[in-house]
mmCIF file of C-alpha atoms and ligand atoms in Angstrom:
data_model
loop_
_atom_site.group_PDB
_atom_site.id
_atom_site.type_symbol
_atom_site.label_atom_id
_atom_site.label_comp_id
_atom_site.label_asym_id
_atom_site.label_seq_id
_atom_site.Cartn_x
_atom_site.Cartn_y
_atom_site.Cartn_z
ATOM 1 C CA UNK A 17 76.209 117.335 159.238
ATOM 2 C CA UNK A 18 79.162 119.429 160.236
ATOM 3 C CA UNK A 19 80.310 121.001 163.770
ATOM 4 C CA UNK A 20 80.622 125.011 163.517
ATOM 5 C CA UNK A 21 82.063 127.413 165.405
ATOM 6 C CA UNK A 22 80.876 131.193 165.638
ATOM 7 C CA UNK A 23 83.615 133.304 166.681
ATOM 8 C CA UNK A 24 81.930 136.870 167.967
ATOM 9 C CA UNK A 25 78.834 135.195 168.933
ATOM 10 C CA UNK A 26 77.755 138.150 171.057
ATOM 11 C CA UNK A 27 78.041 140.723 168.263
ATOM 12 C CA UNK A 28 75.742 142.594 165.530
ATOM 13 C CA UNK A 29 77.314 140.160 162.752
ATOM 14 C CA UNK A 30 77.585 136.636 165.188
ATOM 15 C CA UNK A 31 73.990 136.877 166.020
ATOM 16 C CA UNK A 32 72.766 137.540 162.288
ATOM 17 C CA UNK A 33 74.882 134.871 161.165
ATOM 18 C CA UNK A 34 73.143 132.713 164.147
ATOM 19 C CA UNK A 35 69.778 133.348 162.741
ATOM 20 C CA UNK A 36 70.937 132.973 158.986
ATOM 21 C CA UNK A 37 72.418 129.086 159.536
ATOM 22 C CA UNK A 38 68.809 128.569 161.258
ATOM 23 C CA UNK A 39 66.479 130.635 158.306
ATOM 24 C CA UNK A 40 68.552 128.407 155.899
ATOM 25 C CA UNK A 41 68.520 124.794 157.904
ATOM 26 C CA UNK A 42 71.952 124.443 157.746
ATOM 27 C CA UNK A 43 73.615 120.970 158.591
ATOM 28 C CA UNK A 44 74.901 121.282 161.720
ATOM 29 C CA UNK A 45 75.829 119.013 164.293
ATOM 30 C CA UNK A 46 77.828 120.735 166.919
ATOM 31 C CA UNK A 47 77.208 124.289 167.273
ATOM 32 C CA UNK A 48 80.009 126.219 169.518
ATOM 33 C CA UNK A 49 80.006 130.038 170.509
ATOM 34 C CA UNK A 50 83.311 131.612 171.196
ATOM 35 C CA UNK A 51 83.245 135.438 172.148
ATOM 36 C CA UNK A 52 85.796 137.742 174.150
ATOM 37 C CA UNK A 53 86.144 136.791 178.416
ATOM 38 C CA UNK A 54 83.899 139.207 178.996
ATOM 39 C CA UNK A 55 81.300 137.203 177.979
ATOM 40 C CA UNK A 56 82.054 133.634 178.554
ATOM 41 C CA UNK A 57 79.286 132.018 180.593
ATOM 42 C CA UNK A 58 76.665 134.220 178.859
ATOM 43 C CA UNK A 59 73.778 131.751 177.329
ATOM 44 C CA UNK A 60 72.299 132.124 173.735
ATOM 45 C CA UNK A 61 69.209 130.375 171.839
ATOM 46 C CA UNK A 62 69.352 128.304 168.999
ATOM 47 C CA UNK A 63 66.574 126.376 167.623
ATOM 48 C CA UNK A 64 64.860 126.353 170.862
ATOM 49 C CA UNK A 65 68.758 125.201 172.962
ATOM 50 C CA UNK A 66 70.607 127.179 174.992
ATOM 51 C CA UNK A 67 74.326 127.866 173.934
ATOM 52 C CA UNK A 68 77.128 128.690 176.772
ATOM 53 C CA UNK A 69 79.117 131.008 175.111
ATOM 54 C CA UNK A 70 82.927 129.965 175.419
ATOM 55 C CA UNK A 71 86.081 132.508 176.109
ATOM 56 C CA UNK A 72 87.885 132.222 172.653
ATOM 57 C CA UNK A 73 91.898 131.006 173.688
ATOM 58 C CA UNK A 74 93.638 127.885 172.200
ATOM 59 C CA UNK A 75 92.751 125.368 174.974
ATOM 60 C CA UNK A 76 88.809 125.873 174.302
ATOM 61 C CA UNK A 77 89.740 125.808 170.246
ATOM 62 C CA UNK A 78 91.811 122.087 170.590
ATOM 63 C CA UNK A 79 89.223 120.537 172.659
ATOM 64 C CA UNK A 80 86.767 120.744 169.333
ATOM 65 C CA UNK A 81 86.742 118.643 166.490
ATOM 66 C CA UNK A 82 85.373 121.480 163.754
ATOM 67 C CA UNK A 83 84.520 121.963 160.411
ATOM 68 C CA UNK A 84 84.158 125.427 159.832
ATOM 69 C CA UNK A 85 84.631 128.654 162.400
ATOM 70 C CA UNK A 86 83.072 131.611 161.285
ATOM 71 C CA UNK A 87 84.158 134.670 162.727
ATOM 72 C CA UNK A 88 83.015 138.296 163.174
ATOM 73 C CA UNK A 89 85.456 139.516 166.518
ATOM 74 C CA UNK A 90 87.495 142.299 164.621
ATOM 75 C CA UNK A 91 90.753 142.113 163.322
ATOM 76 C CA UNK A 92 92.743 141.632 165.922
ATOM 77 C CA UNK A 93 91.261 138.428 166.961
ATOM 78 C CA UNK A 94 91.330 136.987 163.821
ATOM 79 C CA UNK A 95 95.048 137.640 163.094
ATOM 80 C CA UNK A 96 95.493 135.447 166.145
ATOM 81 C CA UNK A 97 93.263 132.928 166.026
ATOM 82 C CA UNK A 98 92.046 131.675 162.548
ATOM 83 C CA UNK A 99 95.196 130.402 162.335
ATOM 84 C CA UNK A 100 94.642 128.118 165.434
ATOM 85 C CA UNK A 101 91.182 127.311 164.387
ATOM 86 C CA UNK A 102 92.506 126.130 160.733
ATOM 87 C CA UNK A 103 95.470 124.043 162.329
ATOM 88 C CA UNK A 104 92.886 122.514 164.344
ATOM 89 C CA UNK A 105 91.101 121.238 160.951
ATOM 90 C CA UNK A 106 88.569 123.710 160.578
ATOM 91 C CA UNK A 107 88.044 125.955 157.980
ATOM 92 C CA UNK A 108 87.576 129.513 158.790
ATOM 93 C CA UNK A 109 85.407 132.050 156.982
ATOM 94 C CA UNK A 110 86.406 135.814 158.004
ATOM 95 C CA UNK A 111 84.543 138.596 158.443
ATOM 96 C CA UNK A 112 87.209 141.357 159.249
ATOM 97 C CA UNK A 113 90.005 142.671 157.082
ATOM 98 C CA UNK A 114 92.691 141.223 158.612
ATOM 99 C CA UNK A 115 93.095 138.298 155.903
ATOM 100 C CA UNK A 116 91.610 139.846 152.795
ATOM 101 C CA UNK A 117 94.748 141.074 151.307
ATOM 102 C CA UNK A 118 96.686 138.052 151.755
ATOM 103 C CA UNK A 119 97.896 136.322 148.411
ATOM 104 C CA UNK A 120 97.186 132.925 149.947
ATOM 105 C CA UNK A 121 93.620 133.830 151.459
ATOM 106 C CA UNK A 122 90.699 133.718 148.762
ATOM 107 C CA UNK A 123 88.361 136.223 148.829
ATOM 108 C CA UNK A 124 84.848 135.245 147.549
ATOM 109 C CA UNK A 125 81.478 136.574 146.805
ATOM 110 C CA UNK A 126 80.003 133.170 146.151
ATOM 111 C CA UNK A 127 77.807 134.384 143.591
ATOM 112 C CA UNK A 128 80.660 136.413 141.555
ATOM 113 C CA UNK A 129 84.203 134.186 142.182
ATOM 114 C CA UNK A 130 82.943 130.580 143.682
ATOM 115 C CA UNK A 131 86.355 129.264 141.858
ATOM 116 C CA UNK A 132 88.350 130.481 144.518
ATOM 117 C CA UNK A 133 87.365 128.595 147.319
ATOM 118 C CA UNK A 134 89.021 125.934 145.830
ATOM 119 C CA UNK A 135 92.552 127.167 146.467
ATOM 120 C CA UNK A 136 92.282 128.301 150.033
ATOM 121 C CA UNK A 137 94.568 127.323 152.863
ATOM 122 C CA UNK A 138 92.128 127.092 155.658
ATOM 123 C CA UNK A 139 91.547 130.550 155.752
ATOM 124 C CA UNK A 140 88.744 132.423 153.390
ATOM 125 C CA UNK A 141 87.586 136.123 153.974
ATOM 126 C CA UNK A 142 84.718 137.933 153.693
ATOM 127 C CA UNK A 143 84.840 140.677 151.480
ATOM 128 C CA UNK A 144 84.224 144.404 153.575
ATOM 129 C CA UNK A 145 80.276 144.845 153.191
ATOM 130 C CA UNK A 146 80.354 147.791 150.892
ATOM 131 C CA UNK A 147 82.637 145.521 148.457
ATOM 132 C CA UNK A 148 80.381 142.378 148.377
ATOM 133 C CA UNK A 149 76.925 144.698 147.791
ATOM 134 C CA UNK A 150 78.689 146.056 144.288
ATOM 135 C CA UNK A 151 80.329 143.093 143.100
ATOM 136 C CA UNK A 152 77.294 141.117 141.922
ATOM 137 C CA UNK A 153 76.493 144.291 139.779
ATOM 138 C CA UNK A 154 79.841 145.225 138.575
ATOM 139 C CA UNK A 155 80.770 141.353 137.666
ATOM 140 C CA UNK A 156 77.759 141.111 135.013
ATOM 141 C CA UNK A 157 78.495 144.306 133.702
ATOM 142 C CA UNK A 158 81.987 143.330 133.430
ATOM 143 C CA UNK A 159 81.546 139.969 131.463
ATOM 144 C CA UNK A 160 79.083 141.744 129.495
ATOM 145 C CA UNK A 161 80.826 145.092 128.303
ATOM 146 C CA UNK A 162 84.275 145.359 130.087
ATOM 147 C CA UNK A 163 84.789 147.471 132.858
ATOM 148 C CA UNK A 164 87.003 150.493 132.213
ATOM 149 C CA UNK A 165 86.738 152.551 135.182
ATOM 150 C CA UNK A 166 84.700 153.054 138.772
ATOM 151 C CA UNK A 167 83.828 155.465 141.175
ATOM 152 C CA UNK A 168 82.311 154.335 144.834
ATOM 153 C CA UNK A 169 80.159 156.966 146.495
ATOM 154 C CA UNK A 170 78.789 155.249 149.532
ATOM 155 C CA UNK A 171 76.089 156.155 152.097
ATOM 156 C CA UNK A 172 76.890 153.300 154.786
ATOM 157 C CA UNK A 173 74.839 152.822 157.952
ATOM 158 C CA UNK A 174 75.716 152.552 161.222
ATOM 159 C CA UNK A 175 75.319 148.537 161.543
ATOM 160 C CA UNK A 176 78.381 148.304 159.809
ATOM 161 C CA UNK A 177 80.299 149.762 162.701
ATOM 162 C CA UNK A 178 79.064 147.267 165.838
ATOM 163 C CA UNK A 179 76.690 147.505 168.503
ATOM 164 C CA UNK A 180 78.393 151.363 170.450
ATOM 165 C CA UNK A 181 77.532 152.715 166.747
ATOM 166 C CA UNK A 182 73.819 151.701 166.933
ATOM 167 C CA UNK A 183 73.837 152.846 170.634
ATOM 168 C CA UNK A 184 75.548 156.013 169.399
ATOM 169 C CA UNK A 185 72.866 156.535 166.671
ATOM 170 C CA UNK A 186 70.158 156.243 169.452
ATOM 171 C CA UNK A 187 71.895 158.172 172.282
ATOM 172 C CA UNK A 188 72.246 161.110 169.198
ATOM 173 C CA UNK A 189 68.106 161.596 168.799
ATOM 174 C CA UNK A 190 68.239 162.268 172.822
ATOM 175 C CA UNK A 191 71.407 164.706 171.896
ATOM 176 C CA UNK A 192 73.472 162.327 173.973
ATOM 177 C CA UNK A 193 77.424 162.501 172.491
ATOM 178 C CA UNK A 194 78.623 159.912 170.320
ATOM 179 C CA UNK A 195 81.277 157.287 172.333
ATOM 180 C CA UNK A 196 82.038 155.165 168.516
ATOM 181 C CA UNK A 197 81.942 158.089 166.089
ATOM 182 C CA UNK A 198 84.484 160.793 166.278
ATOM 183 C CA UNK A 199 81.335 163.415 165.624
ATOM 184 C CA UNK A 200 77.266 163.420 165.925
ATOM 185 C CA UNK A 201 76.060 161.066 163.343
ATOM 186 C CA UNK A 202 72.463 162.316 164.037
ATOM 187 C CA UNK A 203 71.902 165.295 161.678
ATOM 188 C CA UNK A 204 75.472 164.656 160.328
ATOM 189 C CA UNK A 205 76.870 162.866 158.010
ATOM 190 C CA UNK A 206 81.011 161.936 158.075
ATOM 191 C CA UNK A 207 83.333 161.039 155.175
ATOM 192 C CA UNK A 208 85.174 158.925 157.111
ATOM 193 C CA UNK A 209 85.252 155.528 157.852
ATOM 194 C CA UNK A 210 87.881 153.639 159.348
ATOM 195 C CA UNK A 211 90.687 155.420 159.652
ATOM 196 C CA UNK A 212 92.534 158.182 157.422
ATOM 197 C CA UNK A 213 95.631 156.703 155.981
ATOM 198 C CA UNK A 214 98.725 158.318 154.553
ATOM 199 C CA UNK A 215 97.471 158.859 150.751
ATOM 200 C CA UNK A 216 94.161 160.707 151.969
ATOM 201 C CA UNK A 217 91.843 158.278 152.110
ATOM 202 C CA UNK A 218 90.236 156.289 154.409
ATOM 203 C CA UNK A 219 90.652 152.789 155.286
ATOM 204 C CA UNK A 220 87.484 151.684 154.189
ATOM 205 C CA UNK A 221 88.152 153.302 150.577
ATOM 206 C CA UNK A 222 90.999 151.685 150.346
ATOM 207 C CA UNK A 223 89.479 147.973 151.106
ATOM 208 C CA UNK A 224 86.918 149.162 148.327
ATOM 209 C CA UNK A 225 89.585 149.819 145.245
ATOM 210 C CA UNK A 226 91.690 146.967 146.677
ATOM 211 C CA UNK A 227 89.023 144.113 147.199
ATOM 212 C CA UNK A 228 87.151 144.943 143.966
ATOM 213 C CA UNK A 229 90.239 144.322 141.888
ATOM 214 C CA UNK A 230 90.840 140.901 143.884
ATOM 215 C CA UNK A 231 87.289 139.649 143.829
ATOM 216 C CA UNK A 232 87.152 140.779 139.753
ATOM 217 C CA UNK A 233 90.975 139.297 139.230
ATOM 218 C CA UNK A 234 91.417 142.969 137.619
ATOM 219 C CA UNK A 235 94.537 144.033 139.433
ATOM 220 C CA UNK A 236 94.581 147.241 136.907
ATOM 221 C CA UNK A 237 91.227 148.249 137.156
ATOM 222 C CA UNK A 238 90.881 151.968 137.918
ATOM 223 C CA UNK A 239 88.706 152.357 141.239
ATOM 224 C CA UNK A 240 88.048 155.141 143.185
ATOM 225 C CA UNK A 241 85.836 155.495 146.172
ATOM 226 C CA UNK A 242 84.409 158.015 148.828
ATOM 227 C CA UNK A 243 82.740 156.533 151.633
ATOM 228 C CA UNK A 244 80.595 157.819 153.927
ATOM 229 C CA UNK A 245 78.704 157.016 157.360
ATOM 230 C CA UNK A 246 74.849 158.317 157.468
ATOM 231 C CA UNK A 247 72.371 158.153 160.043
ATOM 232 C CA UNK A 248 70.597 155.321 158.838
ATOM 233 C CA UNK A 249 70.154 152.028 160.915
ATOM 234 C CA UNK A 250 71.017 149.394 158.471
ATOM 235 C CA UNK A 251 71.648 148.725 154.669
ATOM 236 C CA UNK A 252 74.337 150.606 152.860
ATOM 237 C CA UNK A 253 73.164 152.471 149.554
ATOM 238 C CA UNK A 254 76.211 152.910 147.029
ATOM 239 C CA UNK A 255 76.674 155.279 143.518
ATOM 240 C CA UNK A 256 78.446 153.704 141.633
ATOM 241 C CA UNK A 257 79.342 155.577 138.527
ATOM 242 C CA UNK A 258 81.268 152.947 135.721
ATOM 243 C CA UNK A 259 82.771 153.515 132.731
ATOM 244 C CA UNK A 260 83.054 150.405 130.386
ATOM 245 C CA UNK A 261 84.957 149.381 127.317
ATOM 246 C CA UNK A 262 82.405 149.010 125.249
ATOM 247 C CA UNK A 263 79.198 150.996 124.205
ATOM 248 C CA UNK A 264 75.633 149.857 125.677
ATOM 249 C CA UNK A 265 72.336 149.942 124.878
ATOM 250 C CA UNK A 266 70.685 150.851 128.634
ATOM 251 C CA UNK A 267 67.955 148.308 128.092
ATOM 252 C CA UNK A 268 70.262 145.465 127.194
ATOM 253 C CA UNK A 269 72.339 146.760 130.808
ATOM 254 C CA UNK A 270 68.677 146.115 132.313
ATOM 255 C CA UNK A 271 68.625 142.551 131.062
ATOM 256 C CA UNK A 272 71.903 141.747 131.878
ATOM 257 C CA UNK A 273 71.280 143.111 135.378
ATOM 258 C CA UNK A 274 68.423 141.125 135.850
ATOM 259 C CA UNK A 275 69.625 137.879 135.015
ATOM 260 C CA UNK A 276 72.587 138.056 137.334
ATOM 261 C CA UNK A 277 72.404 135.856 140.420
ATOM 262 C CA UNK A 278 71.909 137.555 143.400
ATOM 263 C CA UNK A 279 70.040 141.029 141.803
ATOM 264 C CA UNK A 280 67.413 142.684 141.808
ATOM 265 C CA UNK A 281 66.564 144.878 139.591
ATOM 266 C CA UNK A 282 64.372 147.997 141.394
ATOM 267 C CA UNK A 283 63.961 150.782 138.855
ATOM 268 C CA UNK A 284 61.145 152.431 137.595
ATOM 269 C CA UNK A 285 61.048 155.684 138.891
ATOM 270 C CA UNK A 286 57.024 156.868 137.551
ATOM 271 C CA UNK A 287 56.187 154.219 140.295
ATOM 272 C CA UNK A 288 58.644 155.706 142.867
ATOM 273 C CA UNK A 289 60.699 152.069 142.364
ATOM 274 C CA UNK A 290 64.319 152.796 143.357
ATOM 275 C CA UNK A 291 66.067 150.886 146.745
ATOM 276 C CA UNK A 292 66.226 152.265 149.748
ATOM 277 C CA UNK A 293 67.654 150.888 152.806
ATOM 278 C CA UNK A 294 64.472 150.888 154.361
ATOM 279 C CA UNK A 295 63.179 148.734 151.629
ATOM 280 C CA UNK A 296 66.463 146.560 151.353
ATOM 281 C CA UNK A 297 67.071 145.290 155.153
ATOM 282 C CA UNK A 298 66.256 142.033 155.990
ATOM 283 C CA UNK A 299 66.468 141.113 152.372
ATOM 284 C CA UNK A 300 68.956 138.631 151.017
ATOM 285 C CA UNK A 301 69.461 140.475 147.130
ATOM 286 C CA UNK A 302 71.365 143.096 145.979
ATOM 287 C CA UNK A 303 68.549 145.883 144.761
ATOM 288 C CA UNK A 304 69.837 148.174 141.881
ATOM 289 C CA UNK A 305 68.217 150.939 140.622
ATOM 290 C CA UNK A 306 68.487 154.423 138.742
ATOM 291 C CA UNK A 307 70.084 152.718 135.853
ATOM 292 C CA UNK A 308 70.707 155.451 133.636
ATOM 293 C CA UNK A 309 73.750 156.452 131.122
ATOM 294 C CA UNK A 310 76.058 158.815 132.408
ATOM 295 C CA UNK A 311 76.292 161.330 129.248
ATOM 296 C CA UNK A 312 79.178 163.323 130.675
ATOM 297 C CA UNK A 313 81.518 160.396 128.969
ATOM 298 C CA UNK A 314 81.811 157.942 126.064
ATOM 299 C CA UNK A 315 79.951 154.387 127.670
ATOM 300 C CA UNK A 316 79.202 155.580 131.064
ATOM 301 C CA UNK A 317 76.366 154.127 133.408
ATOM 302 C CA UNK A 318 75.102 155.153 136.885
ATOM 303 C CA UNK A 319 73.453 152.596 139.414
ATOM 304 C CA UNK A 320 72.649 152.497 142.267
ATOM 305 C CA UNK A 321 72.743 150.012 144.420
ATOM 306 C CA UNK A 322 71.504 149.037 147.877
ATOM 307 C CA UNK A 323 72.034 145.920 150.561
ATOM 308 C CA UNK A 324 71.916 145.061 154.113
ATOM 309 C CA UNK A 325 74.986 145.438 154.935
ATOM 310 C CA UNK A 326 74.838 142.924 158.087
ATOM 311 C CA UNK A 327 73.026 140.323 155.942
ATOM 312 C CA UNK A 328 74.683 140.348 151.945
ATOM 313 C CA UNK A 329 77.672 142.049 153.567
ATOM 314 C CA UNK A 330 78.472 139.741 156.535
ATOM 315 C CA UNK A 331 76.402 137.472 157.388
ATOM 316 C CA UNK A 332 74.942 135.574 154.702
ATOM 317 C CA UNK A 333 78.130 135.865 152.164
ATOM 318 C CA UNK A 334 79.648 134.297 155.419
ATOM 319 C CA UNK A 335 77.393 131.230 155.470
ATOM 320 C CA UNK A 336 76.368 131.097 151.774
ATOM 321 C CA UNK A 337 80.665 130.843 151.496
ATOM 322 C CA UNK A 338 80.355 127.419 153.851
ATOM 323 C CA UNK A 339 77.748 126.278 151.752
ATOM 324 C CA UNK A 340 79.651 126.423 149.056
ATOM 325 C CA UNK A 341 82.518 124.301 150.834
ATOM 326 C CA UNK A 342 79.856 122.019 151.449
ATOM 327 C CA UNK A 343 78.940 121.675 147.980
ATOM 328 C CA UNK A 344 82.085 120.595 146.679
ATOM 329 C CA UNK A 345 82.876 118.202 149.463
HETATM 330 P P1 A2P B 423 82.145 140.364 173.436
HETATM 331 O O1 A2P B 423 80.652 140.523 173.351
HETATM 332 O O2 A2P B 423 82.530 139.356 174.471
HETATM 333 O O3 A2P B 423 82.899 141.654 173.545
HETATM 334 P P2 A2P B 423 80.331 144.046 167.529
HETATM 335 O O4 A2P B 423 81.206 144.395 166.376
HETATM 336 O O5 A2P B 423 78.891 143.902 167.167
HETATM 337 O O6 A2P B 423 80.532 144.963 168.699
HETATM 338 O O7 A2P B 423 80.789 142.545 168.015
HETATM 339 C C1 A2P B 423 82.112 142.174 168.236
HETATM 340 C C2 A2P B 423 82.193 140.705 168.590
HETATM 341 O O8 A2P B 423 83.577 140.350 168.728
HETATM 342 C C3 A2P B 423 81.550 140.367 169.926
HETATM 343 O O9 A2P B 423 80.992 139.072 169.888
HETATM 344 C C4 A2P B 423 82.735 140.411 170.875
HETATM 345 O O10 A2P B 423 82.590 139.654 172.057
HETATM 346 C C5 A2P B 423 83.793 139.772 170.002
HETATM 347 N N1 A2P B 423 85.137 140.071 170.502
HETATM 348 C C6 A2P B 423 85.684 141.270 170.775
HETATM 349 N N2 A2P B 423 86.954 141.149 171.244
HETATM 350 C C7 A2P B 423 87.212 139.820 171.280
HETATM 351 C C8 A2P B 423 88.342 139.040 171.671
HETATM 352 N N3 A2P B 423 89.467 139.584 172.124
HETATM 353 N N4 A2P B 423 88.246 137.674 171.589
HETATM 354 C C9 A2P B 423 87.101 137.106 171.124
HETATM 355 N N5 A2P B 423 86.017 137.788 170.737
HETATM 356 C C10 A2P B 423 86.051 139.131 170.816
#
């Protein structure tokens, strides 16, 4: 049994992750719930108890004895306090960016790189969510055929951006104007998430072509992305367009696809079988569908490729990343 933190307890992720470590039974034996000042004192259910949740600062941190802290509280708070968390003995799983990067911070899709739990420093991250939906795909395509080349085209929801975005997605169908999203996201779509950075693309496109080459350990793979915000409530839908090193048959692809942990394979289009976020929230796999050859180039393959976001992209990868810890204890 093992004492856990939630850091962001309040939030979209903290409260799936909450409901994940109870769907799944996870051992624990001290449950704590940090969030920001604000709301300190607020009470949460688990399993039938009610949580206080705590003001996240050192003092509240030391009086713990933990084993893991899982956080979703932005970057910001994780830059300042995994590190006081995983001096304090626990290890801490990250959901924001603020770690992923960092030579000495693994950064694991449990079904793709396990490995590299093993070499982590008390700090693991969470891949960003539209990373962790493709890399189940792209990994047994990769030890299959070699991957030569990818292109991202996402359509991400507005989960993915925290409670204001939902609220702004909401206040948009009454024509109320957005407060999170620099335009209307009802009727609208915007190529831009997170922000624009000197080279012309966003943030979040960026965390794509870097992330994927970590998570693979292909620091030359060539990557591009676009990604985009629609007005759709959860699960992120992806194109992913690949071009591989060696030629394919498209029904061996299909085979390989489905025997890789953590797929499904949804694609048979007479039927009107192809994912949808609709059809993937609240599901644990990765759906792929429209598996076809791209015949504009030599070995080319289109998928795509749907997940919840908050539960494959967050949430679960969070908890099924503990478990793993667990494992090899
Ligand atoms: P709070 O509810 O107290 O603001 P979301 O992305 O869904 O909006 O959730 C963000 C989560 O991060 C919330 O639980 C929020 O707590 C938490 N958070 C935000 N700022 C801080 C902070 N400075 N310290 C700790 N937690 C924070």
């Amino acid at each position: 049994m093992y004492n856990i933190a939630i850091v962001g307890a309040t939030g979209n992720v903290g409260r799936k992750i909450l409901s994940i470590l109870e769907e799944r039974n996870f051992p624990i034996k001290n449950l704590y719930l940090f969030a920001s000042k604000r709301s300190a004192g607020k009470k949460i259910n688990f399993k039938g108890v009610e949580y206080v949740v705590e003001e996240t600062c050192e003092e509240n941190i030391k009086s713990k004895d933990l084993d893991f802290a899982l956080f979703s509280a932005g970057g910001d708070t994780s830059l300042e306090f995994a590190p006081i968390f995983a001096k304090n003995g626990a290890v801490v799983i990250d959901n924001s960016s603020a770690w992923r990067m960092d030579p000495k911070v693994p950064l694991v899709v449990p079904e793709v790189n396990p490995e590299d739990i093993k070499w982590n420093n008390g700090i693991i991250a969470n891949p960003n969510c539209s990373t962790i939906q493709a890399m189940p795909v792209l990994k047994a395509i990769h030890d299959k055929y070699g991957l030569k080349r990818v292109v991202y085209s996402t359509y991400q929801a507005v989960s993915g951006a925290g409670m204001q975005a939902i609220q702004d997605l909401e206040d948009g169908m009454k024509g109320i104007a957005p407060k999170k999203f620099p335009k209307p996201i009802v009727g609208n779509v915007l190529p831009h998430i997170d922000v624009f950075l000197e080279n012309g693309y966003t943030k979040e496109e960026m965390k794509m072509i870097n992330e994927t080459r970590k998570i693979l350990h292909l620091d030359d793979l060539k990557v591009t992305a676009t990604t985009v915000r629609v007005p759709v409530l959860n699960s992120h839908s992806e194109s992913i367009n690949v071009e591989l090193l060696n030629s394919f048959e498209l029904e061996d692809v299909v085979k390989v696809l489905e025997a890789a942990p953590g797929v499904v394979v949804y694609d048979d289009v007479d039927n009107l079988k192809y994912p949808t976020p609709l059809e993937a929230s609240d599901k644990d796999d990765v759906f792929v569908g429209r598996i076809r050859r791209d015949f504009s180039i030599d070995n080319g393959l289109n998928l795509w490729v749907v997940a919840d976001n908050i539960r494959k992209g967050a949430a679960l990868n969070a908890v099924q990343i503990a478990e793993l810890m667990i494992k090899g204890k």
